[in-house]
Tab-separated table of C-alpha atoms and ligand atoms in Angstrom:
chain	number	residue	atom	x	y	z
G	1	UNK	CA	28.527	2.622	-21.938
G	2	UNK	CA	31.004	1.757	-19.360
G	3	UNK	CA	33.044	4.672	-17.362
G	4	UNK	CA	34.992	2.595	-15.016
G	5	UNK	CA	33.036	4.907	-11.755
G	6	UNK	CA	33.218	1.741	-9.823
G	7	UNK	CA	37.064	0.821	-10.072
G	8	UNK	CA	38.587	-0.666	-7.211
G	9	UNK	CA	35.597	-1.076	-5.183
G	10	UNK	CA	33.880	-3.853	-3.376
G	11	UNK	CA	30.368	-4.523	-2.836
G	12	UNK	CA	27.232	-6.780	-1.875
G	13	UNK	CA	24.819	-7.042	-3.911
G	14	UNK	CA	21.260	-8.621	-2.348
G	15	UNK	CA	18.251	-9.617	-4.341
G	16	UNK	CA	18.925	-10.594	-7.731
G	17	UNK	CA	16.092	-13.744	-8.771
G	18	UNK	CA	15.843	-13.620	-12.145
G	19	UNK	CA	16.969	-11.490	-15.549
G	20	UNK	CA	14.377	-8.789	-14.577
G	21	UNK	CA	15.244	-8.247	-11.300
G	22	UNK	CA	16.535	-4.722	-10.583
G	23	UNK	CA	19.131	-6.187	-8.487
G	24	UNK	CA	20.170	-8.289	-11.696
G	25	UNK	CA	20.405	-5.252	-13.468
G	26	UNK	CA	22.222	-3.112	-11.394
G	27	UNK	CA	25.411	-6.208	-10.770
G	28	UNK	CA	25.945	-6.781	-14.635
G	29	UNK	CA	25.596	-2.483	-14.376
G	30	UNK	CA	28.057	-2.510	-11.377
G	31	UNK	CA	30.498	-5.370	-13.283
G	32	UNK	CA	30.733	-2.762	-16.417
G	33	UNK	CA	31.788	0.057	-14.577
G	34	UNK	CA	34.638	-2.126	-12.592
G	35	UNK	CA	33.176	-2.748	-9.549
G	36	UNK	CA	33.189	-6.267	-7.479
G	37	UNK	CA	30.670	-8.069	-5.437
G	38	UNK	CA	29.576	-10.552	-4.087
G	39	UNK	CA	25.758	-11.810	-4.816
G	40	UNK	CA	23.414	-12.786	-2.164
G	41	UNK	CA	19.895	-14.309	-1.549
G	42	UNK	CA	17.612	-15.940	0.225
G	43	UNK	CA	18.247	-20.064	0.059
G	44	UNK	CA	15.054	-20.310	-1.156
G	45	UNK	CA	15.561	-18.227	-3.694
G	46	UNK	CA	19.009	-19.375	-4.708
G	47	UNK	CA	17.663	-23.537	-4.901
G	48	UNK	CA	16.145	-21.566	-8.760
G	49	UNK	CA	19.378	-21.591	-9.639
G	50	UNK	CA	19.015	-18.668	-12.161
G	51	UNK	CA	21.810	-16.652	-10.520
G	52	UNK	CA	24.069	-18.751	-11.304
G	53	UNK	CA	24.179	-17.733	-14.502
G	54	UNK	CA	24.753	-13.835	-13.025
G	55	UNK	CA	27.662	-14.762	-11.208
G	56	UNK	CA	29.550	-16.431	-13.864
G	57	UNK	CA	28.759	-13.253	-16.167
G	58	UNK	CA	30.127	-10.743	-13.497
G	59	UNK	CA	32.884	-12.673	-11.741
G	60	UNK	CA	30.932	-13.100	-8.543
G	61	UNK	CA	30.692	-15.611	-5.881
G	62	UNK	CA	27.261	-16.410	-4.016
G	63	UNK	CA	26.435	-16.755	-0.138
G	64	UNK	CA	23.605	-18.059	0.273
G	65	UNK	CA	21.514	-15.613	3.273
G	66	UNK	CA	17.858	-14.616	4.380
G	67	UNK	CA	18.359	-11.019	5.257
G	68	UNK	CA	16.242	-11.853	8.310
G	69	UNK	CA	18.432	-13.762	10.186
G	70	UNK	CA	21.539	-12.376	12.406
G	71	UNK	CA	23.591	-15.068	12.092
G	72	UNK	CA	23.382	-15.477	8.040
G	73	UNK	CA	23.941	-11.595	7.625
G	74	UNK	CA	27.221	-11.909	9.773
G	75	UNK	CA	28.137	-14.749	7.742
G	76	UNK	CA	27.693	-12.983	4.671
G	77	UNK	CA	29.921	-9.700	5.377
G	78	UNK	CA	32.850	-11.688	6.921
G	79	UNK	CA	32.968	-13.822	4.186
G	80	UNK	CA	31.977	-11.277	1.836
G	81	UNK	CA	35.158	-8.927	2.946
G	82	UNK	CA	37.276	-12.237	2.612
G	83	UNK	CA	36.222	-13.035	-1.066
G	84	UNK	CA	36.908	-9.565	-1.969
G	85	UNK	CA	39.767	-9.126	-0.097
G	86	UNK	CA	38.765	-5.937	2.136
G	87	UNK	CA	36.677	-3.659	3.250
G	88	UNK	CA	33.051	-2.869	1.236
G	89	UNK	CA	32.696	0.472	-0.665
G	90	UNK	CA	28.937	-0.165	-1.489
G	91	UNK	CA	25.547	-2.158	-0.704
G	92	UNK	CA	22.702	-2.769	-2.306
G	93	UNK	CA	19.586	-4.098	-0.565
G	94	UNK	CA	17.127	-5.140	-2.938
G	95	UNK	CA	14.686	-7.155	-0.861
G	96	UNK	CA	10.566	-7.280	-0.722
G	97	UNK	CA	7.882	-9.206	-0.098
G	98	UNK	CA	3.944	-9.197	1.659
G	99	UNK	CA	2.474	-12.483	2.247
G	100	UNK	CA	-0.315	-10.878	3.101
G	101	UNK	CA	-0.220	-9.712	-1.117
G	102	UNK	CA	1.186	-13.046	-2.512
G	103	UNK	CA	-1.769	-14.971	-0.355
G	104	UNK	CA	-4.716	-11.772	-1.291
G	105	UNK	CA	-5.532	-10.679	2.013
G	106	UNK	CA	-6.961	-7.215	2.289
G	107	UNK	CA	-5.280	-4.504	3.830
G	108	UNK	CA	-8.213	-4.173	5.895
G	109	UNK	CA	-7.964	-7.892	7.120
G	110	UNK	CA	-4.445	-8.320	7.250
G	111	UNK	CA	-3.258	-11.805	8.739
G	112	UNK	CA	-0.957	-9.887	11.384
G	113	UNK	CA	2.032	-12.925	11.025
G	114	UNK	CA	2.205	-12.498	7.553
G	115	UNK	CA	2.236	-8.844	8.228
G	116	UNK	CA	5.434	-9.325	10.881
G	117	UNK	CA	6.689	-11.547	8.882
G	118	UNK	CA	6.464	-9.139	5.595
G	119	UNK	CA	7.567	-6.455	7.881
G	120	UNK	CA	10.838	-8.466	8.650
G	121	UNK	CA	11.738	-9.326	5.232
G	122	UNK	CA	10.814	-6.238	3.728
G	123	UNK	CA	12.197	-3.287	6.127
G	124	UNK	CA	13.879	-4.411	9.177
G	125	UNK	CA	16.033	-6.739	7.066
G	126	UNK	CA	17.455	-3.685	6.413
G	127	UNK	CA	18.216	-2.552	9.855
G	128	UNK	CA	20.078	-5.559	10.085
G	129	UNK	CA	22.070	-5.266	7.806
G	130	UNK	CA	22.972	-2.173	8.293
G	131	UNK	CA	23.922	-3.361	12.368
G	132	UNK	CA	26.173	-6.077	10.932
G	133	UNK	CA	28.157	-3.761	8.856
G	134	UNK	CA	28.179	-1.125	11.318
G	135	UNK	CA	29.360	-3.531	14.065
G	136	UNK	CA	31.470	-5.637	12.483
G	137	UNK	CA	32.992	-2.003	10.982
G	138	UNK	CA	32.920	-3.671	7.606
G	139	UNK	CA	32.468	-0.722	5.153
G	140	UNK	CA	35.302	1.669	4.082
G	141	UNK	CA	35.180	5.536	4.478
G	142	UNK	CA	32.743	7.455	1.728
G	143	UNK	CA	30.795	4.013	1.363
G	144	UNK	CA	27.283	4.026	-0.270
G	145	UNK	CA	24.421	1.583	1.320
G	146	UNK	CA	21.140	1.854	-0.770
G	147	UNK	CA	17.845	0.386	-0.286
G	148	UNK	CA	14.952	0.149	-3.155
G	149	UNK	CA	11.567	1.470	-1.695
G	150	UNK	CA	8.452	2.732	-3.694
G	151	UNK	CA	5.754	5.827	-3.355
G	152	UNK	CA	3.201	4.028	-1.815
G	153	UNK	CA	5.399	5.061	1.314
G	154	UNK	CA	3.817	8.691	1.156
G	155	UNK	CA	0.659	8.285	-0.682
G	156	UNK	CA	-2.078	5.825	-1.055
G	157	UNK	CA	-2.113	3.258	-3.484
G	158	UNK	CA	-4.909	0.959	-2.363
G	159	UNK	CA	-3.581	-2.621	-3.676
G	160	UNK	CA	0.190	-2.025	-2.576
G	161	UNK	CA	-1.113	-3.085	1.239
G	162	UNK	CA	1.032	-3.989	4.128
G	163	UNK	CA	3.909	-2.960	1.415
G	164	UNK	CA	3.573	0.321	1.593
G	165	UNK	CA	3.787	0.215	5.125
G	166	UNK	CA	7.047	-1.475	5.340
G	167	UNK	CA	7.969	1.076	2.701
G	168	UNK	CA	7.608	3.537	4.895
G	169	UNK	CA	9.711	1.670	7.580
G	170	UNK	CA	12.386	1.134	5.671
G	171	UNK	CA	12.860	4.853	4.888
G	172	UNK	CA	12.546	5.699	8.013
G	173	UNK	CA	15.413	3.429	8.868
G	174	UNK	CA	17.750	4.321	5.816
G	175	UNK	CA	17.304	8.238	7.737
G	176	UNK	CA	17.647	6.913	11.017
G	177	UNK	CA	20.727	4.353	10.591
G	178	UNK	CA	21.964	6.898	8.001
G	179	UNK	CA	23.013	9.377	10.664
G	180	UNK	CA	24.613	7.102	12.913
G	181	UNK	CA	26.650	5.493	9.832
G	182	UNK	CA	27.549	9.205	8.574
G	183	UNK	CA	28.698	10.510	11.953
G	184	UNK	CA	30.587	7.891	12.922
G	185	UNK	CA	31.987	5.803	9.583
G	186	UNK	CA	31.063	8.262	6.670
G	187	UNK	CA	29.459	6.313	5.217
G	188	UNK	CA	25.669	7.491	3.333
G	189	UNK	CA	22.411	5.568	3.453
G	190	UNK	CA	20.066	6.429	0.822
G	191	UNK	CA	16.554	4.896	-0.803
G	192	UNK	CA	15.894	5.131	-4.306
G	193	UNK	CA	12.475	5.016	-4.872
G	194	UNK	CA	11.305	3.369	-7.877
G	195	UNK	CA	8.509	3.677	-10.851
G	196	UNK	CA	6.222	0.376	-11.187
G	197	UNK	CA	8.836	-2.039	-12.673
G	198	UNK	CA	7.903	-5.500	-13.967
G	199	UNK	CA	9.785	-8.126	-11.644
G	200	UNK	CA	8.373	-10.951	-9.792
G	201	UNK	CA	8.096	-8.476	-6.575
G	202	UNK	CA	6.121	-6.161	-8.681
G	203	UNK	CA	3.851	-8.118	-10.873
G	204	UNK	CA	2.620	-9.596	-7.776
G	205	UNK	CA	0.794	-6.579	-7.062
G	206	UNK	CA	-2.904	-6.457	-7.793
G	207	UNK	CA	-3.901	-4.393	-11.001
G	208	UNK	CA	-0.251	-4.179	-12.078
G	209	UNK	CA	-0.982	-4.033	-15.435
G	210	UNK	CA	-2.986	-1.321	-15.215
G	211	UNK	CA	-0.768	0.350	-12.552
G	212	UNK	CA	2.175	0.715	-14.270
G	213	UNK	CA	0.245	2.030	-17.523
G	214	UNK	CA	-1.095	4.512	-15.198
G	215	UNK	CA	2.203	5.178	-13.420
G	216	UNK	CA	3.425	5.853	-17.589
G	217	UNK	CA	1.135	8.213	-18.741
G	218	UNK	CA	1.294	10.243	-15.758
G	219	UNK	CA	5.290	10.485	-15.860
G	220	UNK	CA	6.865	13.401	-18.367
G	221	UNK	CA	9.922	10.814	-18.816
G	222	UNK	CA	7.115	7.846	-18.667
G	223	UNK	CA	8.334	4.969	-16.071
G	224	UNK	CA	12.398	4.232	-14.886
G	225	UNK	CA	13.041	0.694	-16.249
G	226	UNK	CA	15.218	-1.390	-14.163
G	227	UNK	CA	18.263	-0.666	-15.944
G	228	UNK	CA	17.354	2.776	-14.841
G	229	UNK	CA	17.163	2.194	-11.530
G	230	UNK	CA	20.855	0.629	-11.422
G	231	UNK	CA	22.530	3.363	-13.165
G	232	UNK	CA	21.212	5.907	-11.019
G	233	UNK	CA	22.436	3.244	-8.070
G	234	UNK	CA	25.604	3.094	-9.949
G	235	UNK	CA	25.921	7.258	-9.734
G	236	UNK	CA	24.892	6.373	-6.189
G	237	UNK	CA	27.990	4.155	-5.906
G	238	UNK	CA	30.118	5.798	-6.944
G	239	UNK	CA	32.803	8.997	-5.468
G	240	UNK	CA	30.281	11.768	-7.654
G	241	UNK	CA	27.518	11.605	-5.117
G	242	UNK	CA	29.681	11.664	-1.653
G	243	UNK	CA	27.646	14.373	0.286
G	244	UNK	CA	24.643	12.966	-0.546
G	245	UNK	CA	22.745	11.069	2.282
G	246	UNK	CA	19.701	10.513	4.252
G	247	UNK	CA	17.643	11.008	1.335
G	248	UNK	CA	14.829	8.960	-0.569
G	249	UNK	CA	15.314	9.791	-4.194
G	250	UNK	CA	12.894	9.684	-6.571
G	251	UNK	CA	13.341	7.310	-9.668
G	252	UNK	CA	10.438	7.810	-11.480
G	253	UNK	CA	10.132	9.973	-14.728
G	254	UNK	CA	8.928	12.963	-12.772
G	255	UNK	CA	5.443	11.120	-11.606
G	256	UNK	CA	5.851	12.351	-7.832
G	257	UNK	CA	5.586	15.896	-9.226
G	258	UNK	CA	2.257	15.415	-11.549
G	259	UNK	CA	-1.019	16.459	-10.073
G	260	UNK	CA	-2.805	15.267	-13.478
G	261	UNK	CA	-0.882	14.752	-17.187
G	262	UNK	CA	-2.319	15.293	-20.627
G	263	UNK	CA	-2.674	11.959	-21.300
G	264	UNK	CA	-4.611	10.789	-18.189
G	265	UNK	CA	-7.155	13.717	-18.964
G	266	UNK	CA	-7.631	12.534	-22.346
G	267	UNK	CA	-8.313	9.013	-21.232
G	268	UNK	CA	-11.223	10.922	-18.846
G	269	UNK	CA	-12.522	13.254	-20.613
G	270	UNK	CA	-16.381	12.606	-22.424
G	271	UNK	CA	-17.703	13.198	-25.874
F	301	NAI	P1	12.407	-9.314	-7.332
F	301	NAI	O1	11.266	-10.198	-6.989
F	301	NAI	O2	13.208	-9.643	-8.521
F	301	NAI	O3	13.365	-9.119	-6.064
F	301	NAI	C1	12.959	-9.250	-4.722
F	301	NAI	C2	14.049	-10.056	-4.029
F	301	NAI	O4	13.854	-10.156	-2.618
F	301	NAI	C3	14.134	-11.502	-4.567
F	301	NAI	O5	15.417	-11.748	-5.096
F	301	NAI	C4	13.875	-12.330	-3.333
F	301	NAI	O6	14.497	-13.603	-3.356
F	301	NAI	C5	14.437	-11.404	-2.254
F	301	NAI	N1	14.060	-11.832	-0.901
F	301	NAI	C6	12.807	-12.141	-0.447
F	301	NAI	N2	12.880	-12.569	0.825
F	301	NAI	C7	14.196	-12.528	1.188
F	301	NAI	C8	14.903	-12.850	2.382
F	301	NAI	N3	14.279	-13.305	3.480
F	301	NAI	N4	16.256	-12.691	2.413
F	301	NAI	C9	16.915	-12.245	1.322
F	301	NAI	N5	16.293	-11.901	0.160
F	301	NAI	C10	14.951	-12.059	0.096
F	301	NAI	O7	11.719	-7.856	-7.528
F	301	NAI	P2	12.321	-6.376	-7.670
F	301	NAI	O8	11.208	-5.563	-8.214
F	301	NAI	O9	13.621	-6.400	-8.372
F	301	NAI	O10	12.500	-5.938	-6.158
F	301	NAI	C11	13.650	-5.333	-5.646
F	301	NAI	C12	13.307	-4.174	-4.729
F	301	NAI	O11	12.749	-3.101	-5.494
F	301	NAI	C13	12.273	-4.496	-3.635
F	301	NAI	O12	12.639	-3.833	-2.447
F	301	NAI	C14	11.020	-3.896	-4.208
F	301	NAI	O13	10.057	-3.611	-3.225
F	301	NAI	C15	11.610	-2.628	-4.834
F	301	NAI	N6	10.725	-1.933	-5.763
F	301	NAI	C16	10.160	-2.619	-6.804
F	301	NAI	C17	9.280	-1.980	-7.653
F	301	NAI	C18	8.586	-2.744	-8.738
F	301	NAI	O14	7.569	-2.257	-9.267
F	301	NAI	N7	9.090	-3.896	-9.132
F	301	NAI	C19	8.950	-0.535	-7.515
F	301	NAI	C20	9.665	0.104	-6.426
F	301	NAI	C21	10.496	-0.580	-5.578
């Protein structure tokens, strides 16, 4: 169901891999309801080719940019505000990724350049992106910036490792940036934070299976699917949710609130 909240705006979109992506969902999401964009991602990721088949579905050009360097971010937004022929109304930055998960080192005996370099791509990414729009004064008035982050940021969840770390760093940042970018552009910076979703970022976690069966039982609502995730973006977006900033939302049938469910004490309890 389309209801054209997105007219007339412009956007970047970072992140979208493949069809399950959550940054997938949320452009053909963003495309329905009227909005433009322009798609990014890593080269790396883009040499796939999958996204291709994204941008030709939702209008949308591709620049190619790893969120970790300066000089591909600034790139991106001046081309970016050329393409779509002003200033951007929204951003989403859909980006993750441990090597010291995708290469199973412990937490405990973390390879500390995989963690920086984790660390990079995962949270400060974000800080730079959020310099080159500030700087280059790129995003219109009443703007929305979001960032994807997950629970592991407050509480443990042993096989999430250095991730839930640079979870925690990037929230910090979407408060800490936010301020600056309300006070001075009006613009809000908020995180949504996410239920287990199957992706390639996700599935790479240890135990996912069993994690996001776990993550469903405990949840009233059971888990937000990606297309979950980019409609509440798309509320995000959109001119409904203007006052809201500084926040990390939680997107997760209700499983931040649960001390125990029915279901996981059935699963427990003996003869
Ligand atoms: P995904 O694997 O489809 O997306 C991750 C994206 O990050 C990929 O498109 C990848 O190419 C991109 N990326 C990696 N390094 C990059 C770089 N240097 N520059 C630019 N882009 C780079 O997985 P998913 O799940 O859609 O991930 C999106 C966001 O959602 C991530 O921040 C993730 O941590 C977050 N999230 C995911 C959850 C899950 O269970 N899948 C749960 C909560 C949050």
């Amino acid at each position: 169901m389309s209801y054209n909240l997105l007219k007339g705006k412009r956007g970047i979109i970072f992140g979208a891999l493949d069809e399950h992506s959550i940054a997938w969902k949320t452009a053909e999401r963003v495309h329905e309801e009227g909005g433009k964009f322009v798609l990014t991602n890593a080269p790396i990721a883009l040499r796939m080719g999958q996204i291709n088949e994204l941008a030709e579905k939702t209008n949308a050009e591709i620049i190619p940019a790893d969120a970790t360097k300066m000089e591909d971010l600034e790139n991106l937004v001046e081309k970016a505000t050329e393409i779509l022929g002003g200033k951007l109304d929204f951003v989403l930055h859909s980006i993750g990724m441990s090597v010291n998960v995708r290469k199973g080192k412990h937490y405990t005996e973390q390879n500390y350049d995989w963690t920086h370099k984790g660390w990079d791509v995962s949270a400060v990414s974000f800080h730079k992106t959020m310099n080159v729009l500030y700087n280059k004064d790129a995003m219109n008035e009443w703007g929305s910036i979001v960032a994807l982050t997950y629970m592991a940021a407050q509480r443990v969840f042993p096989d999430y490792n250095d991730m839930a770390d640079n979870k925690a760093y990037l929230e910090s940042i979407a408060r800490s940036f936010g301020y600056f970018f309300g006070r001075d552009k009006k613009v809000r910076v908020n995180t949504i934070s996410q239920s287990p979703t199957p992706t390639t970022a996700g599935k790479g976690v240890k135990g996912f299976g069993g994690f996001i069966s776990y993550a469903d039982k405990m949840s009233p609502l059971g888990n937000a699917t990606a297309i979950d995730c980019a409609n509440y973006t798309i509320t995000l977006f959109s001119d409904l949710t203007k006052r809201v900033t500084l926040q990390n939302l939680y997107n997760d049938g209700g499983f931040s609130n649960v001390g125990v469910s029915d279901g996981v004490i059935e699963a427990f309890e003996e003869e």
